[in-house]
PDB file of C-alpha atoms in Angstrom:
ATOM      1  CA  UNK A   1      40.051  20.157 -22.956  1.00 64.00           C
ATOM      2  CA  UNK A   2      39.857  16.646 -21.822  1.00 74.00           C
ATOM      3  CA  UNK A   3      40.132  17.820 -18.186  1.00 80.00           C
ATOM      4  CA  UNK A   4      37.639  20.495 -18.725  1.00 83.00           C
ATOM      5  CA  UNK A   5      35.043  17.757 -20.049  1.00 86.00           C
ATOM      6  CA  UNK A   6      35.997  15.485 -17.045  1.00 85.00           C
ATOM      7  CA  UNK A   7      35.133  18.224 -14.758  1.00 84.00           C
ATOM      8  CA  UNK A   8      31.916  19.291 -16.471  1.00 86.00           C
ATOM      9  CA  UNK A   9      30.658  15.536 -16.193  1.00 88.00           C
ATOM     10  CA  UNK A  10      31.552  15.739 -12.760  1.00 87.00           C
ATOM     11  CA  UNK A  11      29.950  18.683 -11.891  1.00 86.00           C
ATOM     12  CA  UNK A  12      26.552  17.179 -13.746  1.00 87.00           C
ATOM     13  CA  UNK A  13      26.942  14.243 -11.981  1.00 87.00           C
ATOM     14  CA  UNK A  14      27.242  15.710  -8.664  1.00 87.00           C
ATOM     15  CA  UNK A  15      23.733  17.889  -9.930  1.00 88.00           C
ATOM     16  CA  UNK A  16      21.853  15.358 -10.446  1.00 89.00           C
ATOM     17  CA  UNK A  17      22.625  13.361  -7.313  1.00 89.00           C
ATOM     18  CA  UNK A  18      22.062  16.218  -5.634  1.00 88.00           C
ATOM     19  CA  UNK A  19      18.706  17.118  -7.209  1.00 89.00           C
ATOM     20  CA  UNK A  20      17.494  13.535  -6.801  1.00 88.00           C
ATOM     21  CA  UNK A  21      18.444  13.717  -2.780  1.00 87.00           C
ATOM     22  CA  UNK A  22      16.799  16.730  -2.481  1.00 87.00           C
ATOM     23  CA  UNK A  23      13.403  15.426  -4.347  1.00 86.00           C
ATOM     24  CA  UNK A  24      12.981  12.897  -1.512  1.00 85.00           C
ATOM     25  CA  UNK A  25      13.621  15.482   1.159  1.00 87.00           C
ATOM     26  CA  UNK A  26      10.622  17.263   2.967  1.00 87.00           C
ATOM     27  CA  UNK A  27      11.483  20.927   4.002  1.00 84.00           C
ATOM     28  CA  UNK A  28      11.418  21.211   7.434  1.00 80.00           C
ATOM     29  CA  UNK A  29       9.740  24.946   7.201  1.00 83.00           C
ATOM     30  CA  UNK A  30       7.095  24.090   4.343  1.00 79.00           C
ATOM     31  CA  UNK A  31       6.568  20.817   5.461  1.00 72.00           C
ATOM     32  CA  UNK A  32       4.632  19.917   2.358  1.00 78.00           C
ATOM     33  CA  UNK A  33       7.467  20.701  -0.539  1.00 84.00           C
ATOM     34  CA  UNK A  34      10.307  18.792  -1.275  1.00 84.00           C
ATOM     35  CA  UNK A  35      13.474  20.998  -0.307  1.00 85.00           C
ATOM     36  CA  UNK A  36      14.259  21.152  -4.174  1.00 85.00           C
ATOM     37  CA  UNK A  37      11.045  22.969  -4.832  1.00 83.00           C
ATOM     38  CA  UNK A  38      10.701  25.089  -1.845  1.00 83.00           C
ATOM     39  CA  UNK A  39      12.473  28.517  -1.612  1.00 85.00           C
ATOM     40  CA  UNK A  40      12.577  28.891   2.098  1.00 86.00           C
ATOM     41  CA  UNK A  41      16.078  29.672   3.355  1.00 87.00           C
ATOM     42  CA  UNK A  42      16.183  26.324   5.443  1.00 86.00           C
ATOM     43  CA  UNK A  43      15.971  24.701   1.870  1.00 86.00           C
ATOM     44  CA  UNK A  44      18.559  26.429   0.156  1.00 88.00           C
ATOM     45  CA  UNK A  45      20.720  26.087   2.949  1.00 88.00           C
ATOM     46  CA  UNK A  46      20.044  22.354   2.787  1.00 87.00           C
ATOM     47  CA  UNK A  47      20.754  21.911  -0.629  1.00 89.00           C
ATOM     48  CA  UNK A  48      24.123  23.800  -0.414  1.00 91.00           C
ATOM     49  CA  UNK A  49      24.803  20.776   2.747  1.00 89.00           C
ATOM     50  CA  UNK A  50      23.881  17.972   0.261  1.00 90.00           C
ATOM     51  CA  UNK A  51      26.024  19.004  -2.747  1.00 90.00           C
ATOM     52  CA  UNK A  52      28.907  19.730  -0.122  1.00 90.00           C
ATOM     53  CA  UNK A  53      28.451  16.331   1.271  1.00 90.00           C
ATOM     54  CA  UNK A  54      28.640  14.692  -2.404  1.00 90.00           C
ATOM     55  CA  UNK A  55      31.584  16.874  -3.021  1.00 89.00           C
ATOM     56  CA  UNK A  56      33.178  15.091  -0.306  1.00 89.00           C
ATOM     57  CA  UNK A  57      32.356  11.499  -1.442  1.00 88.00           C
ATOM     58  CA  UNK A  58      29.499  10.578   0.136  1.00 88.00           C
ATOM     59  CA  UNK A  59      27.092   8.082  -0.504  1.00 88.00           C
ATOM     60  CA  UNK A  60      23.550   8.868  -0.783  1.00 86.00           C
ATOM     61  CA  UNK A  61      23.001   6.817   1.574  1.00 88.00           C
ATOM     62  CA  UNK A  62      25.163   8.739   4.242  1.00 90.00           C
ATOM     63  CA  UNK A  63      23.464  11.416   3.066  1.00 89.00           C
ATOM     64  CA  UNK A  64      19.971  10.586   3.689  1.00 88.00           C
ATOM     65  CA  UNK A  65      21.331   9.130   7.158  1.00 89.00           C
ATOM     66  CA  UNK A  66      23.090  12.358   8.354  1.00 89.00           C
ATOM     67  CA  UNK A  67      19.644  14.335   7.292  1.00 86.00           C
ATOM     68  CA  UNK A  68      17.783  11.669   9.079  1.00 86.00           C
ATOM     69  CA  UNK A  69      19.871  12.003  12.692  1.00 86.00           C
ATOM     70  CA  UNK A  70      19.845  16.198  12.404  1.00 86.00           C
ATOM     71  CA  UNK A  71      15.750  16.249  11.305  1.00 82.00           C
ATOM     72  CA  UNK A  72      14.239  13.286  12.337  1.00 80.00           C
ATOM     73  CA  UNK A  73      12.547  10.546  10.274  1.00 79.00           C
ATOM     74  CA  UNK A  74      10.318  13.183   8.965  1.00 77.00           C
ATOM     75  CA  UNK A  75      12.979  14.734   6.869  1.00 82.00           C
ATOM     76  CA  UNK A  76      12.245  12.025   4.421  1.00 83.00           C
ATOM     77  CA  UNK A  77       9.508  11.356   2.524  1.00 76.00           C
ATOM     78  CA  UNK A  78       9.900   7.478   2.363  1.00 77.00           C
ATOM     79  CA  UNK A  79       9.842   6.291   5.960  1.00 70.00           C
ATOM     80  CA  UNK A  80      11.848   2.699   6.643  1.00 72.00           C
ATOM     81  CA  UNK A  81       9.846  -0.154   7.554  1.00 75.00           C
ATOM     82  CA  UNK A  82      10.586  -0.864  11.391  1.00 77.00           C
ATOM     83  CA  UNK A  83       8.491  -1.989  13.884  1.00 80.00           C
ATOM     84  CA  UNK A  84       6.989   1.639  14.578  1.00 76.00           C
ATOM     85  CA  UNK A  85       6.127   1.980  11.353  1.00 76.00           C
ATOM     86  CA  UNK A  86       4.788  -2.086  10.305  1.00 79.00           C
ATOM     87  CA  UNK A  87       1.453  -1.162  11.523  1.00 79.00           C
ATOM     88  CA  UNK A  88       1.576   1.643   9.138  1.00 78.00           C
ATOM     89  CA  UNK A  89       2.687  -0.487   6.074  1.00 79.00           C
ATOM     90  CA  UNK A  90       0.520  -3.554   6.753  1.00 85.00           C
ATOM     91  CA  UNK A  91      -2.753  -1.471   7.526  1.00 87.00           C
ATOM     92  CA  UNK A  92      -4.060  -1.167   3.854  1.00 89.00           C
ATOM     93  CA  UNK A  93      -3.589  -4.839   3.344  1.00 90.00           C
ATOM     94  CA  UNK A  94      -5.059  -6.045   6.890  1.00 90.00           C
ATOM     95  CA  UNK A  95      -7.709  -3.910   5.999  1.00 92.00           C
ATOM     96  CA  UNK A  96      -8.348  -5.382   2.560  1.00 93.00           C
ATOM     97  CA  UNK A  97      -8.392  -9.014   3.955  1.00 93.00           C
ATOM     98  CA  UNK A  98     -10.640  -7.992   6.501  1.00 93.00           C
ATOM     99  CA  UNK A  99     -13.180  -6.387   4.073  1.00 93.00           C
ATOM    100  CA  UNK A 100     -12.737  -9.625   1.447  1.00 93.00           C
ATOM    101  CA  UNK A 101     -13.345 -12.188   4.598  1.00 91.00           C
ATOM    102  CA  UNK A 102     -16.243 -10.375   5.688  1.00 91.00           C
ATOM    103  CA  UNK A 103     -18.368  -9.562   2.247  1.00 89.00           C
ATOM    104  CA  UNK A 104     -17.559 -13.290   1.246  1.00 87.00           C
ATOM    105  CA  UNK A 105     -18.974 -14.144   5.151  1.00 85.00           C
ATOM    106  CA  UNK A 106     -22.256 -12.227   3.971  1.00 82.00           C
ATOM    107  CA  UNK A 107     -22.355 -13.664   1.129  1.00 80.00           C
ATOM    108  CA  UNK A 108     -22.324 -17.097   2.083  1.00 76.00           C
ATOM    109  CA  UNK A 109     -24.938 -16.364   5.190  1.00 73.00           C
ATOM    110  CA  UNK A 110     -27.447 -14.435   2.987  1.00 70.00           C
ATOM    111  CA  UNK A 111     -27.024 -17.257   0.895  1.00 67.00           C
ATOM    112  CA  UNK A 112     -27.880 -20.281   3.142  1.00 65.00           C
ATOM    113  CA  UNK A 113     -30.057 -18.343   5.434  1.00 65.00           C
ATOM    114  CA  UNK A 114     -33.146 -18.384   3.530  1.00 65.00           C
ATOM    115  CA  UNK A 115     -32.944 -21.758   2.442  1.00 64.00           C
ATOM    116  CA  UNK A 116     -32.497 -23.016   6.409  1.00 66.00           C
ATOM    117  CA  UNK A 117     -35.379 -20.738   7.396  1.00 67.00           C
ATOM    118  CA  UNK A 118     -37.859 -23.022   4.665  1.00 68.00           C
ATOM    119  CA  UNK A 119     -36.408 -26.110   5.654  1.00 66.00           C
ATOM    120  CA  UNK A 120     -37.472 -25.072   9.705  1.00 68.00           C
ATOM    121  CA  UNK A 121     -40.690 -24.126   8.343  1.00 67.00           C
ATOM    122  CA  UNK A 122     -40.775 -27.142   6.324  1.00 63.00           C
ATOM    123  CA  UNK A 123     -39.674 -29.715   9.472  1.00 67.00           C
ATOM    124  CA  UNK A 124     -42.769 -28.330  11.493  1.00 69.00           C
ATOM    125  CA  UNK A 125     -45.647 -28.767   9.193  1.00 69.00           C
ATOM    126  CA  UNK A 126     -47.285 -32.450   8.503  1.00 74.00           C
ATOM    127  CA  UNK A 127     -46.323 -33.799   5.071  1.00 71.00           C
ATOM    128  CA  UNK A 128     -46.372 -37.014   3.369  1.00 78.00           C
ATOM    129  CA  UNK A 129     -43.451 -38.538   2.554  1.00 81.00           C
ATOM    130  CA  UNK A 130     -43.659 -37.381  -1.286  1.00 86.00           C
ATOM    131  CA  UNK A 131     -44.408 -33.931  -0.029  1.00 79.00           C
ATOM    132  CA  UNK A 132     -41.236 -33.573   2.128  1.00 74.00           C
ATOM    133  CA  UNK A 133     -39.555 -35.182  -0.974  1.00 82.00           C
ATOM    134  CA  UNK A 134     -40.260 -32.422  -3.111  1.00 81.00           C
ATOM    135  CA  UNK A 135     -40.435 -29.715  -0.625  1.00 73.00           C
ATOM    136  CA  UNK A 136     -36.698 -30.940   0.248  1.00 75.00           C
ATOM    137  CA  UNK A 137     -35.524 -30.895  -3.375  1.00 78.00           C
ATOM    138  CA  UNK A 138     -36.987 -27.456  -3.720  1.00 75.00           C
ATOM    139  CA  UNK A 139     -35.557 -25.772  -0.982  1.00 70.00           C
ATOM    140  CA  UNK A 140     -32.136 -27.185  -0.830  1.00 71.00           C
ATOM    141  CA  UNK A 141     -29.702 -24.987  -2.714  1.00 67.00           C
ATOM    142  CA  UNK A 142     -28.542 -25.708  -5.860  1.00 67.00           C
ATOM    143  CA  UNK A 143     -24.583 -26.667  -6.411  1.00 68.00           C
ATOM    144  CA  UNK A 144     -22.600 -24.310  -7.908  1.00 62.00           C
ATOM    145  CA  UNK A 145     -20.901 -23.863 -11.221  1.00 60.00           C
ATOM    146  CA  UNK A 146     -17.261 -24.774 -11.272  1.00 60.00           C
ATOM    147  CA  UNK A 147     -17.289 -22.043 -13.476  1.00 54.00           C
ATOM    148  CA  UNK A 148     -18.611 -19.566 -11.196  1.00 51.00           C
ATOM    149  CA  UNK A 149     -16.124 -20.725  -8.138  1.00 54.00           C
ATOM    150  CA  UNK A 150     -13.243 -19.380 -10.069  1.00 53.00           C
ATOM    151  CA  UNK A 151     -14.583 -16.273 -11.115  1.00 53.00           C
ATOM    152  CA  UNK A 152     -16.271 -14.960  -7.841  1.00 52.00           C
ATOM    153  CA  UNK A 153     -14.968 -11.690  -8.390  1.00 54.00           C
ATOM    154  CA  UNK A 154     -17.056 -11.065 -11.391  1.00 52.00           C
ATOM    155  CA  UNK A 155     -20.140 -11.225  -9.394  1.00 51.00           C
TER     156      UNK A 155
END
């Protein structure tokens, strides 16, 4: 009885590991399905190969490596991070950073352009010193309150 229970537990572990690996391997015939979900002949053979490799004592890493060597990197759903895939992995961060930078620059430029244009117009007009002082006070942009500086994302 104890031997049967141990054999059953071992079979369950093998099955669980095989299913986990199969969910992370793309079917080479279907392309859009994992070999766990696919009913293609190659998927059935790969599932059997994975179970045989597990029973022979290989680790998950070794099995992934063997599949990658035999079928190429595209067989795995999670490509590794290396020089060739660095641009793919980092591109969302770079695009988001560029978008934020451009947005902040345009907002700053829009805020200051109106005041600069108005000040340039006033500088060419003959005004009394009192009028110049009043115009500069009116056209100089107000300082941003500290509370708004911290919550720039809410605007």
